[in-house]
PDB file of C-alpha atoms in Angstrom:
ATOM      1  CA  LEU A  18     104.651-140.858-177.280  1.00 89.00           C
ATOM      2  CA  SER A  19     102.160-142.901-179.522  1.00 92.00           C
ATOM      3  CA  SER A  20     101.496-141.712-182.608  1.00 91.00           C
ATOM      4  CA  PRO A  21      99.616-141.294-184.801  1.00 95.00           C
ATOM      5  CA  GLU A  22      98.270-142.454-188.348  1.00 96.00           C
ATOM      6  CA  TRP A  23      97.515-140.545-191.506  1.00 96.00           C
ATOM      7  CA  MET A  24      94.128-140.824-192.688  1.00 97.00           C
ATOM      8  CA  ASN A  25      94.434-141.511-196.396  1.00 96.00           C
ATOM      9  CA  TYR A  26      90.778-143.313-196.414  1.00 95.00           C
ATOM     10  CA  PRO A  27      88.153-142.437-193.454  1.00 97.00           C
ATOM     11  CA  PRO A  28      87.767-145.718-190.838  1.00 97.00           C
ATOM     12  CA  ALA A  29      84.471-147.073-190.303  1.00 95.00           C
ATOM     13  CA  ARG A  30      81.914-145.802-186.996  1.00 96.00           C
ATOM     14  CA  LEU A  31      84.231-141.805-187.058  1.00 97.00           C
ATOM     15  CA  GLY A  32      81.455-140.272-185.890  1.00 96.00           C
ATOM     16  CA  SER A  33      80.042-143.045-182.624  1.00 96.00           C
ATOM     17  CA  ASP A  34      83.836-144.571-181.670  1.00 98.00           C
ATOM     18  CA  TRP A  35      85.746-141.217-182.572  1.00 98.00           C
ATOM     19  CA  ALA A  36      86.610-138.007-181.328  1.00 98.00           C
ATOM     20  CA  VAL A  37      88.127-134.997-182.935  1.00 98.00           C
ATOM     21  CA  ALA A  38      90.523-132.275-181.975  1.00 97.00           C
ATOM     22  CA  ALA A  39      91.862-128.935-184.097  1.00 96.00           C
ATOM     23  CA  LYS A  40      95.756-129.858-183.116  1.00 93.00           C
ATOM     24  CA  CYS A  41      97.745-126.879-181.997  1.00 88.00           C
ATOM     25  CA  GLU A  42     101.617-126.403-183.923  1.00 88.00           C
ATOM     26  CA  GLY A  43     103.980-127.644-182.068  1.00 90.00           C
ATOM     27  CA  LYS A  44     106.280-130.607-181.165  1.00 91.00           C
ATOM     28  CA  ARG A  45     105.411-133.671-178.995  1.00 93.00           C
ATOM     29  CA  CYS A  46     106.284-134.284-175.469  1.00 94.00           C
ATOM     30  CA  VAL A  47     106.890-136.155-172.806  1.00 96.00           C
ATOM     31  CA  VAL A  48     106.483-133.719-169.111  1.00 96.00           C
ATOM     32  CA  VAL A  49     107.423-136.535-166.570  1.00 96.00           C
ATOM     33  CA  ALA A  50     106.645-134.328-162.331  1.00 94.00           C
ATOM     34  CA  ALA A  51     108.672-136.360-160.191  1.00 93.00           C
ATOM     35  CA  HIS A  52     110.671-135.583-157.235  1.00 89.00           C
ATOM     36  CA  GLY A  53     109.150-131.630-156.637  1.00 89.00           C
ATOM     37  CA  ALA A  54     110.599-130.771-160.141  1.00 91.00           C
ATOM     38  CA  THR A  55     109.088-131.350-163.836  1.00 93.00           C
ATOM     39  CA  THR A  56     110.700-132.076-167.245  1.00 93.00           C
ATOM     40  CA  ILE A  57     109.982-131.703-170.960  1.00 93.00           C
ATOM     41  CA  ARG A  58     111.792-133.931-173.592  1.00 92.00           C
ATOM     42  CA  THR A  59     110.766-133.977-177.457  1.00 88.00           C
ATOM     43  CA  ARG A  60     110.872-138.034-178.912  1.00 82.00           C
ATOM     44  CA  SER A  61     114.570-137.265-179.636  1.00 77.00           C
ATOM     45  CA  GLY A  62     115.701-136.551-176.061  1.00 79.00           C
ATOM     46  CA  ARG A  63     115.457-132.748-176.872  1.00 81.00           C
ATOM     47  CA  TYR A  64     114.752-129.746-173.822  1.00 78.00           C
ATOM     48  CA  PRO A  65     112.740-127.714-176.382  1.00 75.00           C
ATOM     49  CA  ARG A  66     111.844-125.165-173.086  1.00 75.00           C
ATOM     50  CA  LYS A  67     114.843-123.053-172.307  1.00 75.00           C
ATOM     51  CA  GLY A  68     116.233-123.217-167.964  1.00 74.00           C
ATOM     52  CA  GLY A  69     115.507-126.184-167.830  1.00 79.00           C
ATOM     53  CA  PRO A  70     113.153-128.382-164.619  1.00 87.00           C
ATOM     54  CA  PHE A  71     110.096-126.567-163.858  1.00 89.00           C
ATOM     55  CA  ARG A  72     108.148-126.193-160.864  1.00 89.00           C
ATOM     56  CA  SER A  73     104.504-126.960-161.483  1.00 90.00           C
ATOM     57  CA  CYS A  74     101.545-127.938-160.147  1.00 91.00           C
ATOM     58  CA  LEU A  75     101.342-131.451-161.428  1.00 93.00           C
ATOM     59  CA  PRO A  76     101.534-134.121-158.270  1.00 92.00           C
ATOM     60  CA  GLY A  77     105.150-134.471-158.291  1.00 92.00           C
ATOM     61  CA  GLY A  78     106.327-131.583-159.378  1.00 90.00           C
ATOM     62  CA  PHE A  79     106.229-129.440-155.907  1.00 85.00           C
ATOM     63  CA  GLU A  80     107.870-130.391-153.219  1.00 76.00           C
ATOM     64  CA  SER A  81     105.177-131.382-150.241  1.00 69.00           C
ATOM     65  CA  LYS A  82     106.127-131.633-146.891  1.00 65.00           C
ATOM     66  CA  GLY A  83     103.056-132.941-145.728  1.00 60.00           C
ATOM     67  CA  GLY A  84     103.743-136.428-147.096  1.00 59.00           C
ATOM     68  CA  LYS A  85     105.390-137.909-150.560  1.00 64.00           C
ATOM     69  CA  VAL A  86     103.658-137.067-154.181  1.00 75.00           C
ATOM     70  CA  GLY A  87     103.781-139.714-156.710  1.00 89.00           C
ATOM     71  CA  THR A  88     105.039-138.531-160.070  1.00 95.00           C
ATOM     72  CA  THR A  89     103.216-137.653-163.423  1.00 96.00           C
ATOM     73  CA  VAL A  90     103.363-138.382-166.895  1.00 97.00           C
ATOM     74  CA  LEU A  91     101.685-136.235-169.174  1.00 97.00           C
ATOM     75  CA  ASP A  92     101.380-136.431-173.293  1.00 97.00           C
ATOM     76  CA  CYS A  93     101.654-132.994-174.934  1.00 96.00           C
ATOM     77  CA  ILE A  94     101.982-130.253-177.036  1.00 95.00           C
ATOM     78  CA  PHE A  95     105.217-127.038-176.968  1.00 92.00           C
ATOM     79  CA  SER A  96     105.146-124.472-179.022  1.00 90.00           C
ATOM     80  CA  ALA A  97     107.757-122.455-179.135  1.00 86.00           C
ATOM     81  CA  SER A  98     105.500-119.423-179.692  1.00 85.00           C
ATOM     82  CA  GLU A  99     103.419-119.939-176.334  1.00 88.00           C
ATOM     83  CA  PRO A 100     106.456-121.736-174.297  1.00 87.00           C
ATOM     84  CA  ASN A 101     104.320-120.903-171.632  1.00 89.00           C
ATOM     85  CA  VAL A 102     101.586-122.605-172.244  1.00 92.00           C
ATOM     86  CA  LEU A 103     101.391-127.208-172.287  1.00 94.00           C
ATOM     87  CA  ARG A 104      98.603-129.029-174.446  1.00 95.00           C
ATOM     88  CA  ALA A 105      97.729-132.412-172.959  1.00 97.00           C
ATOM     89  CA  LEU A 106      96.629-134.608-175.049  1.00 96.00           C
ATOM     90  CA  ASP A 107      97.129-137.068-173.809  1.00 97.00           C
ATOM     91  CA  VAL A 108      97.904-138.517-169.696  1.00 97.00           C
ATOM     92  CA  ILE A 109      99.582-141.826-168.948  1.00 97.00           C
ATOM     93  CA  VAL A 110     100.492-141.713-164.853  1.00 97.00           C
ATOM     94  CA  TRP A 111      99.171-139.462-162.644  1.00 96.00           C
ATOM     95  CA  ASN A 112     100.122-139.381-159.241  1.00 94.00           C
ATOM     96  CA  ASP A 113     101.617-143.221-159.430  1.00 94.00           C
ATOM     97  CA  HIS A 114      98.423-144.483-161.295  1.00 94.00           C
ATOM     98  CA  MET A 115      99.072-146.399-164.479  1.00 96.00           C
ATOM     99  CA  LEU A 116      96.272-145.294-166.817  1.00 96.00           C
ATOM    100  CA  TYR A 117      97.487-146.078-169.615  1.00 93.00           C
ATOM    101  CA  ASP A 118      95.857-149.294-170.149  1.00 95.00           C
ATOM    102  CA  CYS A 119      92.558-146.920-169.689  1.00 97.00           C
ATOM    103  CA  ASP A 120      90.458-146.193-172.615  1.00 97.00           C
ATOM    104  CA  PHE A 121      90.948-142.751-173.844  1.00 97.00           C
ATOM    105  CA  GLN A 122      87.466-141.417-173.139  1.00 97.00           C
ATOM    106  CA  PHE A 123      88.503-142.179-169.710  1.00 97.00           C
ATOM    107  CA  ARG A 124      92.229-140.622-169.883  1.00 97.00           C
ATOM    108  CA  TYR A 125      90.454-137.950-171.506  1.00 97.00           C
ATOM    109  CA  PHE A 126      87.593-136.860-168.730  1.00 97.00           C
ATOM    110  CA  TRP A 127      90.726-138.086-165.562  1.00 96.00           C
ATOM    111  CA  LEU A 128      92.878-135.218-167.397  1.00 97.00           C
ATOM    112  CA  ARG A 129      90.297-132.453-167.642  1.00 96.00           C
ATOM    113  CA  ASP A 130      89.370-132.964-164.331  1.00 96.00           C
ATOM    114  CA  ARG A 131      92.360-133.503-162.269  1.00 95.00           C
ATOM    115  CA  LEU A 132      93.854-130.207-164.634  1.00 95.00           C
ATOM    116  CA  VAL A 133      91.573-127.736-162.896  1.00 95.00           C
ATOM    117  CA  GLU A 134      91.497-129.623-159.119  1.00 94.00           C
ATOM    118  CA  SER A 135      94.747-129.439-159.060  1.00 92.00           C
ATOM    119  CA  GLY A 136      95.767-125.895-160.490  1.00 92.00           C
ATOM    120  CA  ALA A 137      97.291-127.157-163.128  1.00 90.00           C
ATOM    121  CA  ASP A 138      95.516-124.805-165.663  1.00 89.00           C
ATOM    122  CA  ARG A 139      96.746-122.166-164.144  1.00 88.00           C
ATOM    123  CA  ASP A 140     100.563-120.202-164.161  1.00 78.00           C
ATOM    124  CA  CYS A 141     102.414-121.552-162.829  1.00 76.00           C
ATOM    125  CA  PRO A 142     104.029-121.336-163.760  1.00 81.00           C
ATOM    126  CA  ILE A 143     104.022-123.194-167.315  1.00 87.00           C
ATOM    127  CA  LYS A 144      99.284-123.569-167.859  1.00 93.00           C
ATOM    128  CA  PHE A 145      98.739-127.280-168.119  1.00 95.00           C
ATOM    129  CA  THR A 146      95.427-127.065-170.920  1.00 95.00           C
ATOM    130  CA  ALA A 147      93.882-130.215-171.299  1.00 96.00           C
ATOM    131  CA  VAL A 148      92.877-129.960-175.973  1.00 96.00           C
ATOM    132  CA  GLU A 149      89.187-130.125-176.268  1.00 96.00           C
ATOM    133  CA  PHE A 150      87.982-133.657-178.030  1.00 98.00           C
ATOM    134  CA  SER A 151      84.399-134.403-178.320  1.00 97.00           C
ATOM    135  CA  THR A 152      82.331-137.829-180.202  1.00 98.00           C
ATOM    136  CA  ALA A 153      83.618-136.581-183.983  1.00 98.00           C
ATOM    137  CA  THR A 154      80.007-136.405-185.210  1.00 97.00           C
ATOM    138  CA  TYR A 155      79.306-134.670-188.366  1.00 97.00           C
ATOM    139  CA  GLU A 156      78.275-131.125-186.182  1.00 97.00           C
ATOM    140  CA  ALA A 157      81.781-132.006-184.333  1.00 98.00           C
ATOM    141  CA  VAL A 158      84.452-132.298-186.901  1.00 98.00           C
ATOM    142  CA  ALA A 159      82.987-129.169-189.082  1.00 98.00           C
ATOM    143  CA  GLU A 160      82.834-127.432-185.712  1.00 97.00           C
ATOM    144  CA  ALA A 161      86.461-128.313-184.928  1.00 97.00           C
ATOM    145  CA  TYR A 162      87.850-127.815-188.652  1.00 97.00           C
ATOM    146  CA  GLU A 163      86.664-124.012-188.800  1.00 96.00           C
ATOM    147  CA  TYR A 164      88.290-123.647-185.620  1.00 95.00           C
ATOM    148  CA  ALA A 165      91.040-125.161-187.074  1.00 94.00           C
ATOM    149  CA  LYS A 166      91.181-122.412-189.882  1.00 93.00           C
ATOM    150  CA  SER A 167      90.707-119.810-187.365  1.00 92.00           C
ATOM    151  CA  LEU A 168      93.689-120.298-184.945  1.00 87.00           C
ATOM    152  CA  PRO A 169      97.496-118.211-186.078  1.00 83.00           C
ATOM    153  CA  ARG A 170      99.216-121.638-185.860  1.00 83.00           C
ATOM    154  CA  ALA A 171      97.081-124.968-186.612  1.00 87.00           C
ATOM    155  CA  ASP A 172      98.109-128.181-187.958  1.00 91.00           C
ATOM    156  CA  GLY A 173      94.422-130.348-189.008  1.00 95.00           C
ATOM    157  CA  LEU A 174      91.959-132.158-187.185  1.00 97.00           C
ATOM    158  CA  LEU A 175      92.970-135.500-185.016  1.00 97.00           C
ATOM    159  CA  PHE A 176      90.552-138.699-184.135  1.00 98.00           C
ATOM    160  CA  TYR A 177      91.533-140.544-181.604  1.00 98.00           C
ATOM    161  CA  HIS A 178      89.417-143.931-181.112  1.00 98.00           C
ATOM    162  CA  TRP A 179      87.011-143.730-177.758  1.00 98.00           C
ATOM    163  CA  ARG A 180      88.596-147.106-177.102  1.00 97.00           C
ATOM    164  CA  VAL A 181      91.824-147.130-177.616  1.00 97.00           C
ATOM    165  CA  HIS A 182      94.695-147.042-175.361  1.00 96.00           C
ATOM    166  CA  TYR A 183      98.025-145.459-174.686  1.00 96.00           C
ATOM    167  CA  VAL A 184     100.196-147.684-177.178  1.00 92.00           C
ATOM    168  CA  LEU A 185     103.145-146.610-177.589  1.00 90.00           C
ATOM    169  CA  GLY A 186     104.141-145.826-181.180  1.00 87.00           C
ATOM    170  CA  THR A 187     102.551-145.514-183.811  1.00 89.00           C
ATOM    171  CA  THR A 188      99.019-146.698-184.121  1.00 92.00           C
ATOM    172  CA  PRO A 189      95.651-146.751-186.274  1.00 94.00           C
ATOM    173  CA  LEU A 190      93.348-145.607-183.662  1.00 97.00           C
ATOM    174  CA  ILE A 191      94.766-142.045-183.802  1.00 97.00           C
ATOM    175  CA  LEU A 192      94.634-140.587-186.973  1.00 98.00           C
ATOM    176  CA  GLN A 193      95.188-137.716-187.976  1.00 97.00           C
ATOM    177  CA  TRP A 194      94.476-135.500-191.041  1.00 97.00           C
ATOM    178  CA  LYS A 195      94.777-132.411-192.640  1.00 95.00           C
ATOM    179  CA  ASP A 196      93.853-129.792-195.689  1.00 94.00           C
ATOM    180  CA  GLY A 197      96.281-125.828-196.592  1.00 91.00           C
ATOM    181  CA  ASN A 198      93.168-124.762-195.320  1.00 93.00           C
ATOM    182  CA  CYS A 199      94.208-125.481-191.821  1.00 93.00           C
ATOM    183  CA  SER A 200      97.334-126.504-191.824  1.00 89.00           C
ATOM    184  CA  GLU A 201     100.457-124.360-192.934  1.00 82.00           C
ATOM    185  CA  TYR A 202     102.324-127.297-193.297  1.00 80.00           C
ATOM    186  CA  PHE A 203      99.485-128.815-196.013  1.00 86.00           C
ATOM    187  CA  LEU A 204     102.143-129.937-198.041  1.00 83.00           C
ATOM    188  CA  GLU A 205     105.434-131.625-196.364  1.00 76.00           C
ATOM    189  CA  ASP A 206     108.635-131.562-198.850  1.00 61.00           C
ATOM    190  CA  GLY A 207     110.628-132.566-195.787  1.00 54.00           C
ATOM    191  CA  GLN A 208     113.101-130.761-196.618  1.00 49.00           C
ATOM    192  CA  MET A 209     112.563-126.894-194.937  1.00 41.00           C
ATOM    193  CA  ALA A 210     114.532-124.453-197.224  1.00 32.00           C
ATOM    194  CA  GLU A 211     116.412-126.322-198.602  1.00 34.00           C
ATOM    195  CA  SER A 212     113.670-128.207-200.769  1.00 34.00           C
ATOM    196  CA  GLN A 213     114.314-128.154-204.675  1.00 34.00           C
ATOM    197  CA  GLY A 214     111.103-129.160-206.804  1.00 35.00           C
ATOM    198  CA  SER A 215     111.646-130.544-209.844  1.00 36.00           C
ATOM    199  CA  ARG A 216     110.411-128.212-212.276  1.00 34.00           C
ATOM    200  CA  ALA A 217     106.595-130.092-212.925  1.00 39.00           C
ATOM    201  CA  GLU A 218     106.181-129.758-209.465  1.00 41.00           C
ATOM    202  CA  GLU A 219     107.394-126.454-209.804  1.00 39.00           C
ATOM    203  CA  MET A 220     105.821-124.893-211.606  1.00 35.00           C
ATOM    204  CA  LEU A 221     102.772-125.408-210.606  1.00 48.00           C
ATOM    205  CA  GLY A 222     103.788-125.009-206.902  1.00 61.00           C
ATOM    206  CA  VAL A 223     103.829-128.223-205.673  1.00 70.00           C
ATOM    207  CA  PRO A 224     107.032-128.917-203.376  1.00 82.00           C
ATOM    208  CA  ASP A 225     108.716-132.363-204.129  1.00 90.00           C
ATOM    209  CA  LEU A 226     108.626-135.261-201.761  1.00 93.00           C
ATOM    210  CA  TYR A 227     111.095-136.296-199.667  1.00 94.00           C
ATOM    211  CA  THR A 228     110.871-139.108-196.508  1.00 95.00           C
ATOM    212  CA  VAL A 229     113.394-141.030-194.145  1.00 95.00           C
ATOM    213  CA  LEU A 230     113.926-144.667-194.446  1.00 95.00           C
ATOM    214  CA  LEU A 231     115.434-147.567-191.922  1.00 95.00           C
ATOM    215  CA  CYS A 232     118.483-149.158-194.362  1.00 94.00           C
ATOM    216  CA  GLY A 233     117.066-152.934-193.232  1.00 93.00           C
ATOM    217  CA  SER A 234     118.959-156.137-193.612  1.00 90.00           C
ATOM    218  CA  GLU A 235     120.253-157.402-197.121  1.00 88.00           C
ATOM    219  CA  GLY A 236     119.096-153.437-197.905  1.00 88.00           C
ATOM    220  CA  MET A 237     115.839-152.823-197.320  1.00 92.00           C
ATOM    221  CA  LEU A 238     114.731-149.562-196.962  1.00 94.00           C
ATOM    222  CA  LEU A 239     111.825-149.851-194.207  1.00 95.00           C
ATOM    223  CA  THR A 240     109.042-147.222-192.604  1.00 95.00           C
ATOM    224  CA  SER A 241     108.572-147.724-189.246  1.00 93.00           C
ATOM    225  CA  ASP A 242     105.579-149.191-189.377  1.00 92.00           C
ATOM    226  CA  VAL A 243     104.937-152.676-187.490  1.00 88.00           C
ATOM    227  CA  PRO A 244     105.529-154.362-189.329  1.00 90.00           C
ATOM    228  CA  PRO A 245     107.929-152.587-191.738  1.00 93.00           C
ATOM    229  CA  VAL A 246     106.049-151.269-195.633  1.00 94.00           C
ATOM    230  CA  THR A 247     109.724-152.404-197.279  1.00 94.00           C
ATOM    231  CA  VAL A 248     109.138-149.217-199.523  1.00 94.00           C
ATOM    232  CA  SER A 249     112.741-149.889-201.928  1.00 91.00           C
ATOM    233  CA  ARG A 250     116.225-152.012-202.186  1.00 89.00           C
ATOM    234  CA  MET A 251     119.270-150.403-202.462  1.00 85.00           C
ATOM    235  CA  GLU A 252     119.773-152.479-204.937  1.00 80.00           C
ATOM    236  CA  ALA A 253     117.585-150.168-207.240  1.00 76.00           C
ATOM    237  CA  PHE A 254     120.502-147.575-207.294  1.00 71.00           C
ATOM    238  CA  SER A 255     123.112-147.625-209.887  1.00 58.00           C
ATOM    239  CA  ARG A 256     125.928-147.823-208.237  1.00 57.00           C
ATOM    240  CA  ASP A 257     127.087-144.584-208.550  1.00 57.00           C
ATOM    241  CA  GLY A 258     123.650-143.418-207.000  1.00 60.00           C
ATOM    242  CA  ALA A 259     123.677-145.726-203.587  1.00 63.00           C
ATOM    243  CA  PRO A 260     123.767-143.747-200.906  1.00 67.00           C
ATOM    244  CA  VAL A 261     126.749-145.067-198.521  1.00 74.00           C
ATOM    245  CA  ALA A 262     124.933-146.948-195.826  1.00 82.00           C
ATOM    246  CA  SER A 263     125.229-149.818-193.273  1.00 87.00           C
ATOM    247  CA  GLU A 264     122.076-151.570-192.127  1.00 91.00           C
ATOM    248  CA  GLY A 265     120.080-149.166-189.022  1.00 93.00           C
ATOM    249  CA  ASP A 266     120.691-145.714-190.705  1.00 94.00           C
ATOM    250  CA  LEU A 267     117.947-143.365-191.744  1.00 95.00           C
ATOM    251  CA  LEU A 268     118.561-142.511-195.176  1.00 94.00           C
ATOM    252  CA  LYS A 269     116.996-139.828-197.134  1.00 93.00           C
ATOM    253  CA  PHE A 270     114.764-139.893-200.284  1.00 93.00           C
ATOM    254  CA  ARG A 271     112.765-137.371-202.785  1.00 93.00           C
ATOM    255  CA  VAL A 272     110.588-139.942-203.925  1.00 94.00           C
ATOM    256  CA  LEU A 273     110.231-139.301-208.164  1.00 93.00           C
ATOM    257  CA  ASN A 274     107.007-140.822-208.590  1.00 93.00           C
ATOM    258  CA  THR A 275     104.091-139.847-206.045  1.00 93.00           C
ATOM    259  CA  ALA A 276     101.365-140.115-208.890  1.00 93.00           C
ATOM    260  CA  GLN A 277     101.769-144.132-209.167  1.00 93.00           C
ATOM    261  CA  LEU A 278     101.797-144.842-205.863  1.00 94.00           C
ATOM    262  CA  CYS A 279      98.428-143.255-205.077  1.00 93.00           C
ATOM    263  CA  ASN A 280      96.838-145.946-205.104  1.00 89.00           C
ATOM    264  CA  VAL A 281      98.872-148.723-204.529  1.00 89.00           C
ATOM    265  CA  ARG A 282      99.186-151.398-202.088  1.00 86.00           C
ATOM    266  CA  GLU A 283     101.491-151.914-199.538  1.00 85.00           C
ATOM    267  CA  SER A 284     102.730-155.413-200.512  1.00 83.00           C
ATOM    268  CA  GLU A 285     103.365-153.566-203.839  1.00 87.00           C
ATOM    269  CA  VAL A 286     105.148-150.712-202.782  1.00 89.00           C
ATOM    270  CA  SER A 287     109.001-151.809-202.725  1.00 83.00           C
ATOM    271  CA  GLY A 288     108.484-152.784-206.921  1.00 81.00           C
ATOM    272  CA  VAL A 289     106.283-149.192-207.683  1.00 89.00           C
ATOM    273  CA  ALA A 290     108.766-146.701-205.929  1.00 91.00           C
ATOM    274  CA  ARG A 291     111.181-144.774-207.512  1.00 92.00           C
ATOM    275  CA  LEU A 292     113.568-142.936-205.238  1.00 92.00           C
ATOM    276  CA  ARG A 293     115.916-140.967-205.816  1.00 91.00           C
ATOM    277  CA  SER A 294     118.971-140.637-202.285  1.00 90.00           C
ATOM    278  CA  ALA A 295     119.617-137.627-201.116  1.00 90.00           C
ATOM    279  CA  GLY A 296     121.811-138.138-198.194  1.00 88.00           C
ATOM    280  CA  LYS A 297     121.638-138.949-194.650  1.00 89.00           C
ATOM    281  CA  ALA A 298     118.961-138.189-192.420  1.00 91.00           C
ATOM    282  CA  SER A 299     119.498-134.603-189.832  1.00 88.00           C
ATOM    283  CA  LEU A 300     120.351-136.178-186.929  1.00 85.00           C
ATOM    284  CA  VAL A 301     117.544-135.248-185.027  1.00 82.00           C
ATOM    285  CA  ARG A 302     115.041-137.582-186.614  1.00 86.00           C
ATOM    286  CA  THR A 303     115.438-140.839-184.250  1.00 86.00           C
ATOM    287  CA  LEU A 304     112.273-143.122-186.901  1.00 90.00           C
ATOM    288  CA  PRO A 305     111.776-143.440-190.478  1.00 94.00           C
ATOM    289  CA  ASP A 306     108.549-142.374-191.742  1.00 94.00           C
ATOM    290  CA  SER A 307     105.053-144.505-191.501  1.00 94.00           C
ATOM    291  CA  TRP A 308     102.964-145.353-194.905  1.00 95.00           C
ATOM    292  CA  SER A 309     101.164-143.467-193.980  1.00 95.00           C
ATOM    293  CA  ARG A 310     102.537-139.919-193.855  1.00 95.00           C
ATOM    294  CA  ILE A 311     103.753-141.362-197.412  1.00 95.00           C
ATOM    295  CA  LEU A 312     100.837-141.955-198.833  1.00 96.00           C
ATOM    296  CA  PHE A 313      98.782-139.028-197.972  1.00 95.00           C
ATOM    297  CA  GLN A 314     101.426-137.461-198.603  1.00 95.00           C
ATOM    298  CA  CYS A 315     101.103-138.373-202.137  1.00 95.00           C
ATOM    299  CA  ARG A 316      97.704-139.184-202.045  1.00 95.00           C
ATOM    300  CA  SER A 317      97.174-134.966-200.753  1.00 94.00           C
ATOM    301  CA  ARG A 318      99.327-133.948-204.399  1.00 93.00           C
ATOM    302  CA  HIS A 319      96.780-135.725-206.265  1.00 93.00           C
ATOM    303  CA  GLN A 320      93.909-137.354-204.882  1.00 92.00           C
ATOM    304  CA  PRO A 321      93.784-135.514-201.441  1.00 94.00           C
ATOM    305  CA  LEU A 322      91.185-136.951-198.878  1.00 96.00           C
ATOM    306  CA  THR A 323      88.931-133.293-198.734  1.00 96.00           C
ATOM    307  CA  ILE A 324      87.226-132.296-195.496  1.00 97.00           C
ATOM    308  CA  ASP A 325      83.338-133.096-197.785  1.00 97.00           C
ATOM    309  CA  ASP A 326      85.000-137.054-198.065  1.00 97.00           C
ATOM    310  CA  VAL A 327      85.217-136.507-194.278  1.00 97.00           C
ATOM    311  CA  LEU A 328      81.746-135.221-193.492  1.00 97.00           C
ATOM    312  CA  GLU A 329      80.742-137.569-195.985  1.00 96.00           C
ATOM    313  CA  SER A 330      81.813-141.106-195.044  1.00 96.00           C
ATOM    314  CA  ILE A 331      79.948-139.350-191.009  1.00 96.00           C
ATOM    315  CA  ARG A 332      76.579-138.661-192.891  1.00 94.00           C
ATOM    316  CA  GLY A 333      76.478-141.385-194.565  1.00 92.00           C
ATOM    317  CA  GLU A 334      76.816-143.991-191.648  1.00 88.00           C
ATOM    318  CA  MET A 335      73.783-141.787-189.535  1.00 83.00           C
ATOM    319  CA  GLN A 336      71.671-142.999-192.688  1.00 81.00           C
ATOM    320  CA  ASP A 337      72.165-146.712-192.557  1.00 70.00           C
TER     321      ASP A 337
END
């Protein structure tokens, strides 16, 4: 699946070259309809929905007596609160037509129209609905923000560059942004209920920031970026405090100096970041965090990018 970077600074030409949508809470998953059955798998390869494969109205998701039906692959969001609804973010393959080399604007309108034409937007037994995107004008972003605030389970805003192809992994041409008004997961701790905040941050009601990093060669602790950002090195830990790890392990750390990392350059991170080992990452995790996620969470605690900042950047483009 493709993965968004976090919006730490508004990109150029946001109001003309990008699309925006309110993001509902849920797990990203790949939906494959082939050979008369439809399956859903999360990034970790698990089935999020009970019952296993099912029939659907997607091409490939039902047995056809009239001849060959191809394969369809969608990028969707699954929410346990609505197990019979899948929100389609993107289309990769539709009835054997490979679409990942088409730009997002084409893919989006193709997906929206084909879901209606195929009847997949009706309950049969799973309803597929396209996430509604529109060009990220000042009015559209403000409207998407207000809509996200009204949703019972929203998780911020998504921004797609209209010309981006479907890219596996993290891409700066897809961005995610949120604040405390449109997401209950604004200040993530990475620990769920296990978080034990430092005294200073607990007093302010701010959870400690935990991150997952990859143990690379020569003890480097790396992000998921390409090329990866070196956040720290194993040698930075005392012998007693160093985690027991081998190359390729995913390790969890508490970030001790979030304020200092807010404006640091990627090339300088390893000399500034102070981490405390929290053991190995959950077996569910398959990738480390991206640097944009770490930076977004640091800035959210001290120098958050607000919706007014985003809207002001678009207004500034309109005046130029």
